[in-house]
PDB file of C-alpha atoms in Angstrom:
ATOM      1  CA  MET J   1     -51.809 -79.471-106.863  1.00 60.00           C
ATOM      2  CA  ASN J   2     -54.610 -78.989-108.942  1.00 73.00           C
ATOM      3  CA  ASP J   3     -55.680 -75.817-110.953  1.00 75.00           C
ATOM      4  CA  ALA J   4     -58.384 -74.498-108.624  1.00 75.00           C
ATOM      5  CA  THR J   5     -55.914 -74.428-105.656  1.00 81.00           C
ATOM      6  CA  GLN J   6     -53.195 -72.907-107.594  1.00 80.00           C
ATOM      7  CA  SER J   7     -55.464 -70.234-108.846  1.00 82.00           C
ATOM      8  CA  ASN J   8     -56.867 -69.243-105.154  1.00 85.00           C
ATOM      9  CA  SER J   9     -53.215 -69.291-103.779  1.00 87.00           C
ATOM     10  CA  ARG J  10     -52.077 -66.966-106.930  1.00 87.00           C
ATOM     11  CA  LYS J  11     -55.305 -65.033-105.924  1.00 87.00           C
ATOM     12  CA  LYS J  12     -54.403 -64.699-102.316  1.00 88.00           C
ATOM     13  CA  LEU J  13     -50.470 -63.779-103.238  1.00 87.00           C
ATOM     14  CA  LEU J  14     -51.893 -61.150-105.445  1.00 87.00           C
ATOM     15  CA  LEU J  15     -54.046 -59.725-102.788  1.00 88.00           C
ATOM     16  CA  LEU J  16     -51.324 -59.765-100.174  1.00 88.00           C
ATOM     17  CA  ALA J  17     -48.831 -58.063-102.495  1.00 87.00           C
ATOM     18  CA  GLY J  18     -51.671 -55.478-103.501  1.00 86.00           C
ATOM     19  CA  ILE J  19     -52.399 -54.604 -99.922  1.00 90.00           C
ATOM     20  CA  ALA J  20     -48.688 -53.832 -99.457  1.00 86.00           C
ATOM     21  CA  PHE J  21     -47.754 -51.943-102.631  1.00 89.00           C
ATOM     22  CA  VAL J  22     -50.892 -50.316-103.498  1.00 89.00           C
ATOM     23  CA  PRO J  23     -50.838 -47.598-100.480  1.00 89.00           C
ATOM     24  CA  LEU J  24     -47.041 -47.123-101.547  1.00 89.00           C
ATOM     25  CA  PHE J  25     -47.918 -46.221-105.034  1.00 88.00           C
ATOM     26  CA  ILE J  26     -50.679 -43.847-104.326  1.00 87.00           C
ATOM     27  CA  ALA J  27     -48.377 -42.069-101.798  1.00 86.00           C
ATOM     28  CA  TYR J  28     -45.777 -41.587-104.271  1.00 86.00           C
ATOM     29  CA  GLY J  29     -47.890 -40.835-106.875  1.00 86.00           C
ATOM     30  CA  MET J  30     -49.371 -37.890-104.639  1.00 84.00           C
ATOM     31  CA  PHE J  31     -46.126 -36.815-103.513  1.00 82.00           C
ATOM     32  CA  PHE J  32     -44.471 -36.407-107.204  1.00 85.00           C
ATOM     33  CA  PHE J  33     -47.449 -35.945-109.314  1.00 85.00           C
ATOM     34  CA  ALA J  34     -49.926 -34.175-107.096  1.00 81.00           C
ATOM     35  CA  PRO J  35     -48.027 -31.813-104.492  1.00 77.00           C
ATOM     36  CA  GLY J  36     -51.223 -29.692-103.883  1.00 78.00           C
ATOM     37  CA  LEU J  37     -52.951 -32.617-102.541  1.00 75.00           C
ATOM     38  CA  ALA J  38     -50.493 -32.697 -99.391  1.00 70.00           C
ATOM     39  CA  PRO J  39     -51.277 -30.481 -96.034  1.00 69.00           C
ATOM     40  CA  SER J  40     -49.395 -27.301 -96.207  1.00 70.00           C
ATOM     41  CA  ASP J  41     -50.298 -25.945 -92.644  1.00 72.00           C
ATOM     42  CA  THR J  42     -47.930 -25.535 -89.717  1.00 74.00           C
ATOM     43  CA  LYS J  43     -48.816 -25.514 -86.073  1.00 77.00           C
ATOM     44  CA  ASN J  44     -46.279 -22.622 -85.479  1.00 82.00           C
ATOM     45  CA  ASN J  45     -48.044 -19.099 -84.423  1.00 85.00           C
ATOM     46  CA  GLY J  46     -45.084 -17.233 -84.403  1.00 85.00           C
ATOM     47  CA  GLN J  47     -42.665 -16.142 -87.804  1.00 85.00           C
ATOM     48  CA  LEU J  48     -40.271 -18.995 -88.234  1.00 86.00           C
ATOM     49  CA  ILE J  49     -36.914 -17.557 -89.293  1.00 85.00           C
ATOM     50  CA  GLN J  50     -35.456 -19.600 -92.439  1.00 85.00           C
ATOM     51  CA  PRO J  51     -32.676 -19.939 -92.152  1.00 86.00           C
ATOM     52  CA  PRO J  52     -32.062 -19.237 -88.404  1.00 85.00           C
ATOM     53  CA  LEU J  53     -30.094 -16.199 -87.407  1.00 82.00           C
ATOM     54  CA  GLU J  54     -27.194 -17.784 -85.758  1.00 81.00           C
ATOM     55  CA  ALA J  55     -26.102 -16.115 -82.000  1.00 77.00           C
ATOM     56  CA  THR J  56     -23.312 -18.574 -80.572  1.00 66.00           C
ATOM     57  CA  ALA J  57     -23.370 -16.098 -77.723  1.00 65.00           C
ATOM     58  CA  LEU J  58     -26.684 -17.206 -76.536  1.00 66.00           C
ATOM     59  CA  GLU J  59     -25.646 -20.836 -76.100  1.00 65.00           C
ATOM     60  CA  THR J  60     -25.634 -21.428 -72.379  1.00 66.00           C
ATOM     61  CA  PRO J  61     -24.171 -24.316 -70.872  1.00 69.00           C
ATOM     62  CA  THR J  62     -27.063 -25.712 -69.429  1.00 73.00           C
ATOM     63  CA  ARG J  63     -28.639 -25.905 -73.038  1.00 81.00           C
ATOM     64  CA  GLN J  64     -31.649 -23.850 -72.319  1.00 87.00           C
ATOM     65  CA  TRP J  65     -34.121 -22.502 -74.712  1.00 91.00           C
ATOM     66  CA  SER J  66     -34.117 -18.473 -74.663  1.00 90.00           C
ATOM     67  CA  ILE J  67     -36.922 -16.111 -74.843  1.00 91.00           C
ATOM     68  CA  LEU J  68     -35.366 -12.921 -76.098  1.00 90.00           C
ATOM     69  CA  VAL J  69     -37.310  -9.564 -75.209  1.00 88.00           C
ATOM     70  CA  LEU J  70     -35.814  -7.033 -77.584  1.00 84.00           C
ATOM     71  CA  THR J  71     -35.665  -3.350 -76.561  1.00 79.00           C
ATOM     72  CA  SER J  72     -33.623  -0.338 -77.817  1.00 71.00           C
ATOM     73  CA  ASN J  73     -33.093   1.801 -74.770  1.00 70.00           C
ATOM     74  CA  ASP J  74     -34.749   1.591 -71.447  1.00 70.00           C
ATOM     75  CA  CYS J  75     -37.987   0.158 -70.653  1.00 76.00           C
ATOM     76  CA  ASP J  76     -41.416   1.876 -71.595  1.00 78.00           C
ATOM     77  CA  ALA J  77     -45.198   1.004 -71.470  1.00 81.00           C
ATOM     78  CA  SER J  78     -44.916  -1.720 -74.170  1.00 81.00           C
ATOM     79  CA  CYS J  79     -41.402  -3.152 -72.739  1.00 81.00           C
ATOM     80  CA  GLU J  80     -43.115  -3.382 -69.331  1.00 85.00           C
ATOM     81  CA  GLU J  81     -46.160  -5.369 -70.781  1.00 87.00           C
ATOM     82  CA  ARG J  82     -43.804  -7.981 -73.028  1.00 87.00           C
ATOM     83  CA  LEU J  83     -41.576  -8.532 -69.680  1.00 88.00           C
ATOM     84  CA  TYR J  84     -45.056  -9.068 -67.802  1.00 91.00           C
ATOM     85  CA  LEU J  85     -46.024 -11.706 -70.821  1.00 91.00           C
ATOM     86  CA  THR J  86     -42.650 -13.605 -70.817  1.00 91.00           C
ATOM     87  CA  ARG J  87     -42.811 -13.741 -67.128  1.00 92.00           C
ATOM     88  CA  GLN J  88     -46.376 -15.138 -67.418  1.00 93.00           C
ATOM     89  CA  ILE J  89     -45.535 -17.671 -70.297  1.00 92.00           C
ATOM     90  CA  HIS J  90     -42.455 -18.722 -68.147  1.00 92.00           C
ATOM     91  CA  THR J  91     -44.783 -19.548 -65.121  1.00 92.00           C
ATOM     92  CA  ALA J  92     -47.254 -21.385 -67.292  1.00 93.00           C
ATOM     93  CA  LEU J  93     -44.713 -23.458 -68.460  1.00 92.00           C
ATOM     94  CA  GLY J  94     -44.798 -25.431 -65.112  1.00 91.00           C
ATOM     95  CA  LYS J  95     -42.052 -28.176 -64.770  1.00 92.00           C
ATOM     96  CA  ASP J  96     -40.497 -27.383 -67.970  1.00 90.00           C
ATOM     97  CA  SER J  97     -39.918 -23.753 -66.793  1.00 90.00           C
ATOM     98  CA  GLU J  98     -36.294 -24.914 -65.945  1.00 91.00           C
ATOM     99  CA  ARG J  99     -35.556 -25.315 -69.759  1.00 91.00           C
ATOM    100  CA  VAL J 100     -36.312 -21.782 -70.641  1.00 91.00           C
ATOM    101  CA  ILE J 101     -34.448 -18.458 -69.871  1.00 91.00           C
ATOM    102  CA  ARG J 102     -35.547 -15.068 -70.196  1.00 91.00           C
ATOM    103  CA  ARG J 103     -33.139 -12.686 -71.598  1.00 89.00           C
ATOM    104  CA  TRP J 104     -33.703  -8.959 -71.691  1.00 86.00           C
ATOM    105  CA  VAL J 105     -31.567  -7.910 -75.219  1.00 84.00           C
ATOM    106  CA  ARG J 106     -30.233  -4.335 -74.993  1.00 82.00           C
ATOM    107  CA  PRO J 107     -27.705  -2.502 -76.855  1.00 81.00           C
ATOM    108  CA  ASN J 108     -26.136  -0.865 -73.607  1.00 81.00           C
ATOM    109  CA  PRO J 109     -26.442  -1.876 -69.914  1.00 83.00           C
ATOM    110  CA  VAL J 110     -29.396  -1.175 -67.805  1.00 82.00           C
ATOM    111  CA  ASN J 111     -29.712   2.154 -65.927  1.00 81.00           C
ATOM    112  CA  PRO J 112     -29.631   1.044 -62.277  1.00 82.00           C
ATOM    113  CA  ASP J 113     -32.658   3.008 -61.055  1.00 82.00           C
ATOM    114  CA  ALA J 114     -34.574   1.086 -63.969  1.00 79.00           C
ATOM    115  CA  TRP J 115     -33.347  -2.279 -63.112  1.00 82.00           C
ATOM    116  CA  GLN J 116     -34.265  -1.549 -59.268  1.00 84.00           C
ATOM    117  CA  THR J 117     -37.830  -1.415 -60.313  1.00 83.00           C
ATOM    118  CA  ILE J 118     -38.006  -4.271 -63.103  1.00 84.00           C
ATOM    119  CA  GLY J 119     -35.524  -6.759 -61.468  1.00 84.00           C
ATOM    120  CA  PRO J 120     -37.531  -7.650 -58.416  1.00 87.00           C
ATOM    121  CA  GLU J 121     -40.690  -7.760 -60.414  1.00 87.00           C
ATOM    122  CA  HIS J 122     -38.870 -10.042 -62.961  1.00 87.00           C
ATOM    123  CA  PRO J 123     -37.427 -12.733 -61.178  1.00 86.00           C
ATOM    124  CA  GLY J 124     -34.785 -14.804 -63.420  1.00 86.00           C
ATOM    125  CA  LEU J 125     -34.847 -12.283 -66.112  1.00 87.00           C
ATOM    126  CA  GLU J 126     -31.316 -11.758 -67.493  1.00 86.00           C
ATOM    127  CA  PRO J 127     -30.262  -8.447 -69.031  1.00 84.00           C
ATOM    128  CA  TRP J 128     -28.291  -9.346 -72.202  1.00 83.00           C
ATOM    129  CA  ILE J 129     -25.898  -6.206 -73.457  1.00 81.00           C
ATOM    130  CA  SER J 130     -25.359  -7.020 -77.053  1.00 79.00           C
ATOM    131  CA  ALA J 131     -25.389  -4.004 -79.559  1.00 76.00           C
ATOM    132  CA  ASP J 132     -24.511  -6.686 -82.264  1.00 80.00           C
ATOM    133  CA  LEU J 133     -27.457  -8.976 -81.569  1.00 81.00           C
ATOM    134  CA  GLN J 134     -29.772  -6.036 -80.940  1.00 77.00           C
ATOM    135  CA  SER J 135     -29.298  -4.464 -84.528  1.00 79.00           C
ATOM    136  CA  THR J 136     -29.586  -8.017 -86.104  1.00 80.00           C
ATOM    137  CA  LEU J 137     -32.733  -8.791 -84.341  1.00 81.00           C
ATOM    138  CA  GLU J 138     -34.126  -5.109 -85.222  1.00 79.00           C
ATOM    139  CA  THR J 139     -32.875  -5.201 -89.015  1.00 79.00           C
ATOM    140  CA  TYR J 140     -34.757  -8.845 -89.390  1.00 78.00           C
ATOM    141  CA  SER J 141     -37.740  -7.312 -88.020  1.00 78.00           C
ATOM    142  CA  ASN J 142     -37.511  -4.463 -89.952  1.00 74.00           C
ATOM    143  CA  THR J 143     -37.066  -6.291 -93.165  1.00 75.00           C
ATOM    144  CA  GLN J 144     -39.053  -9.455 -92.611  1.00 75.00           C
ATOM    145  CA  LEU J 145     -41.869  -8.283 -90.759  1.00 71.00           C
ATOM    146  CA  PRO J 146     -42.657  -4.625 -91.962  1.00 70.00           C
ATOM    147  CA  GLY J 147     -45.316  -2.576 -90.379  1.00 69.00           C
ATOM    148  CA  THR J 148     -45.172  -4.812 -87.123  1.00 68.00           C
ATOM    149  CA  GLU J 149     -43.071  -4.559 -83.867  1.00 68.00           C
ATOM    150  CA  THR J 150     -41.420  -7.572 -83.309  1.00 64.00           C
ATOM    151  CA  ALA J 151     -39.775  -7.577 -79.915  1.00 76.00           C
ATOM    152  CA  VAL J 152     -39.950 -11.233 -78.633  1.00 88.00           C
ATOM    153  CA  PHE J 153     -37.578 -13.845 -80.566  1.00 89.00           C
ATOM    154  CA  LEU J 154     -37.260 -17.414 -79.288  1.00 91.00           C
ATOM    155  CA  ALA J 155     -33.673 -19.326 -79.593  1.00 88.00           C
ATOM    156  CA  ASP J 156     -32.899 -22.917 -79.377  1.00 88.00           C
ATOM    157  CA  PRO J 157     -30.369 -24.027 -76.698  1.00 87.00           C
ATOM    158  CA  LEU J 158     -27.660 -24.150 -79.405  1.00 84.00           C
ATOM    159  CA  GLY J 159     -28.002 -20.429 -80.048  1.00 82.00           C
ATOM    160  CA  ASN J 160     -29.941 -20.187 -83.044  1.00 86.00           C
ATOM    161  CA  ILE J 161     -32.563 -17.526 -83.288  1.00 87.00           C
ATOM    162  CA  MET J 162     -35.377 -19.433 -84.703  1.00 89.00           C
ATOM    163  CA  MET J 163     -38.528 -17.721 -84.243  1.00 90.00           C
ATOM    164  CA  ALA J 164     -40.031 -14.188 -84.012  1.00 89.00           C
ATOM    165  CA  PHE J 165     -43.267 -13.155 -82.206  1.00 88.00           C
ATOM    166  CA  PRO J 166     -44.997  -9.799 -83.306  1.00 85.00           C
ATOM    167  CA  ASP J 167     -46.429  -7.864 -80.259  1.00 82.00           C
ATOM    168  CA  ASP J 168     -50.049  -9.165 -80.975  1.00 82.00           C
ATOM    169  CA  GLN J 169     -48.752 -12.667 -80.863  1.00 83.00           C
ATOM    170  CA  VAL J 170     -46.735 -12.488 -77.473  1.00 86.00           C
ATOM    171  CA  GLY J 171     -49.074 -14.340 -74.808  1.00 86.00           C
ATOM    172  CA  LYS J 172     -50.936 -17.380 -75.657  1.00 91.00           C
ATOM    173  CA  PRO J 173     -49.785 -17.937 -78.966  1.00 91.00           C
ATOM    174  CA  LEU J 174     -45.943 -17.887 -77.789  1.00 91.00           C
ATOM    175  CA  LEU J 175     -47.028 -20.008 -75.067  1.00 92.00           C
ATOM    176  CA  GLU J 176     -48.461 -22.897 -77.440  1.00 92.00           C
ATOM    177  CA  ASP J 177     -45.224 -22.810 -79.779  1.00 91.00           C
ATOM    178  CA  LEU J 178     -42.992 -23.368 -76.754  1.00 91.00           C
ATOM    179  CA  LYS J 179     -44.993 -26.010 -75.020  1.00 92.00           C
ATOM    180  CA  LEU J 180     -44.887 -27.662 -78.372  1.00 91.00           C
ATOM    181  CA  LEU J 181     -41.143 -27.478 -79.175  1.00 89.00           C
ATOM    182  CA  LEU J 182     -40.353 -28.590 -75.337  1.00 91.00           C
ATOM    183  CA  LYS J 183     -42.662 -31.530 -75.997  1.00 91.00           C
ATOM    184  CA  LEU J 184     -40.722 -32.322 -79.547  1.00 89.00           C
ATOM    185  CA  SER J 185     -37.194 -31.408 -78.540  1.00 85.00           C
ATOM    186  CA  LYS J 186     -34.984 -33.342 -76.829  1.00 80.00           C
ATOM    187  CA  LEU J 187     -32.572 -30.294 -76.304  1.00 77.00           C
ATOM    188  CA  GLY J 188     -32.810 -28.178 -73.388  1.00 66.00           C
TER     189      GLY J 188
END
C-alpha cells in the first residue's frame, strides 16, 4: 500500500469515528456542563405530585385510572360542575373511557335524596367513602396549592395519586393530560 492510499484510508477512518463520537461528546458536554440548555418544559397541565400520595385502597382489580372528585359534604354548585366536567371528560375519552373510573371522594355516605338526583345524571360514578383519603387530599391541596381550590385528582392503576387539578384546570387541561397518560401507559 502506498502512502497516498494509506493516508486516504486513515482520513476515512477518522471521519467515520468523528461521525460516531462527536455527537456523543457534544451531548455529554451539554448534559454535565451546560444543563441550562436542556429543555425544562413539561407537557402536563395539572400539578404533578412528587412523591405520589399512596392510596392503595384505590387500587382496582381491573387496574383502571381514577379521576377523584373531592367534596367535603353534600354536593353544591361547584361540586355539580366538577362532576359534570369529569363526566364530559370520561365521555370524550371514547374507547379509552373503559380504562378510567370516576370516584366521588367523601368523608361520609351520600345522602340518599342527593344520590337520587346525582346518581342518574352520572352513570359510572362511584361514591368513595374515606375520611382519611379525603383529609389527605385536602391537606395536600391546602399546603401545596394555597389560594386555589383543588378538587380533582388523578390516580394511577396502582393507587398512587399523582396529579392535582385546580378548579380552573378541570376540563380540557385534565382531558389532555389523561389522553397523554393513557397513550403512554401500558397500565390500566
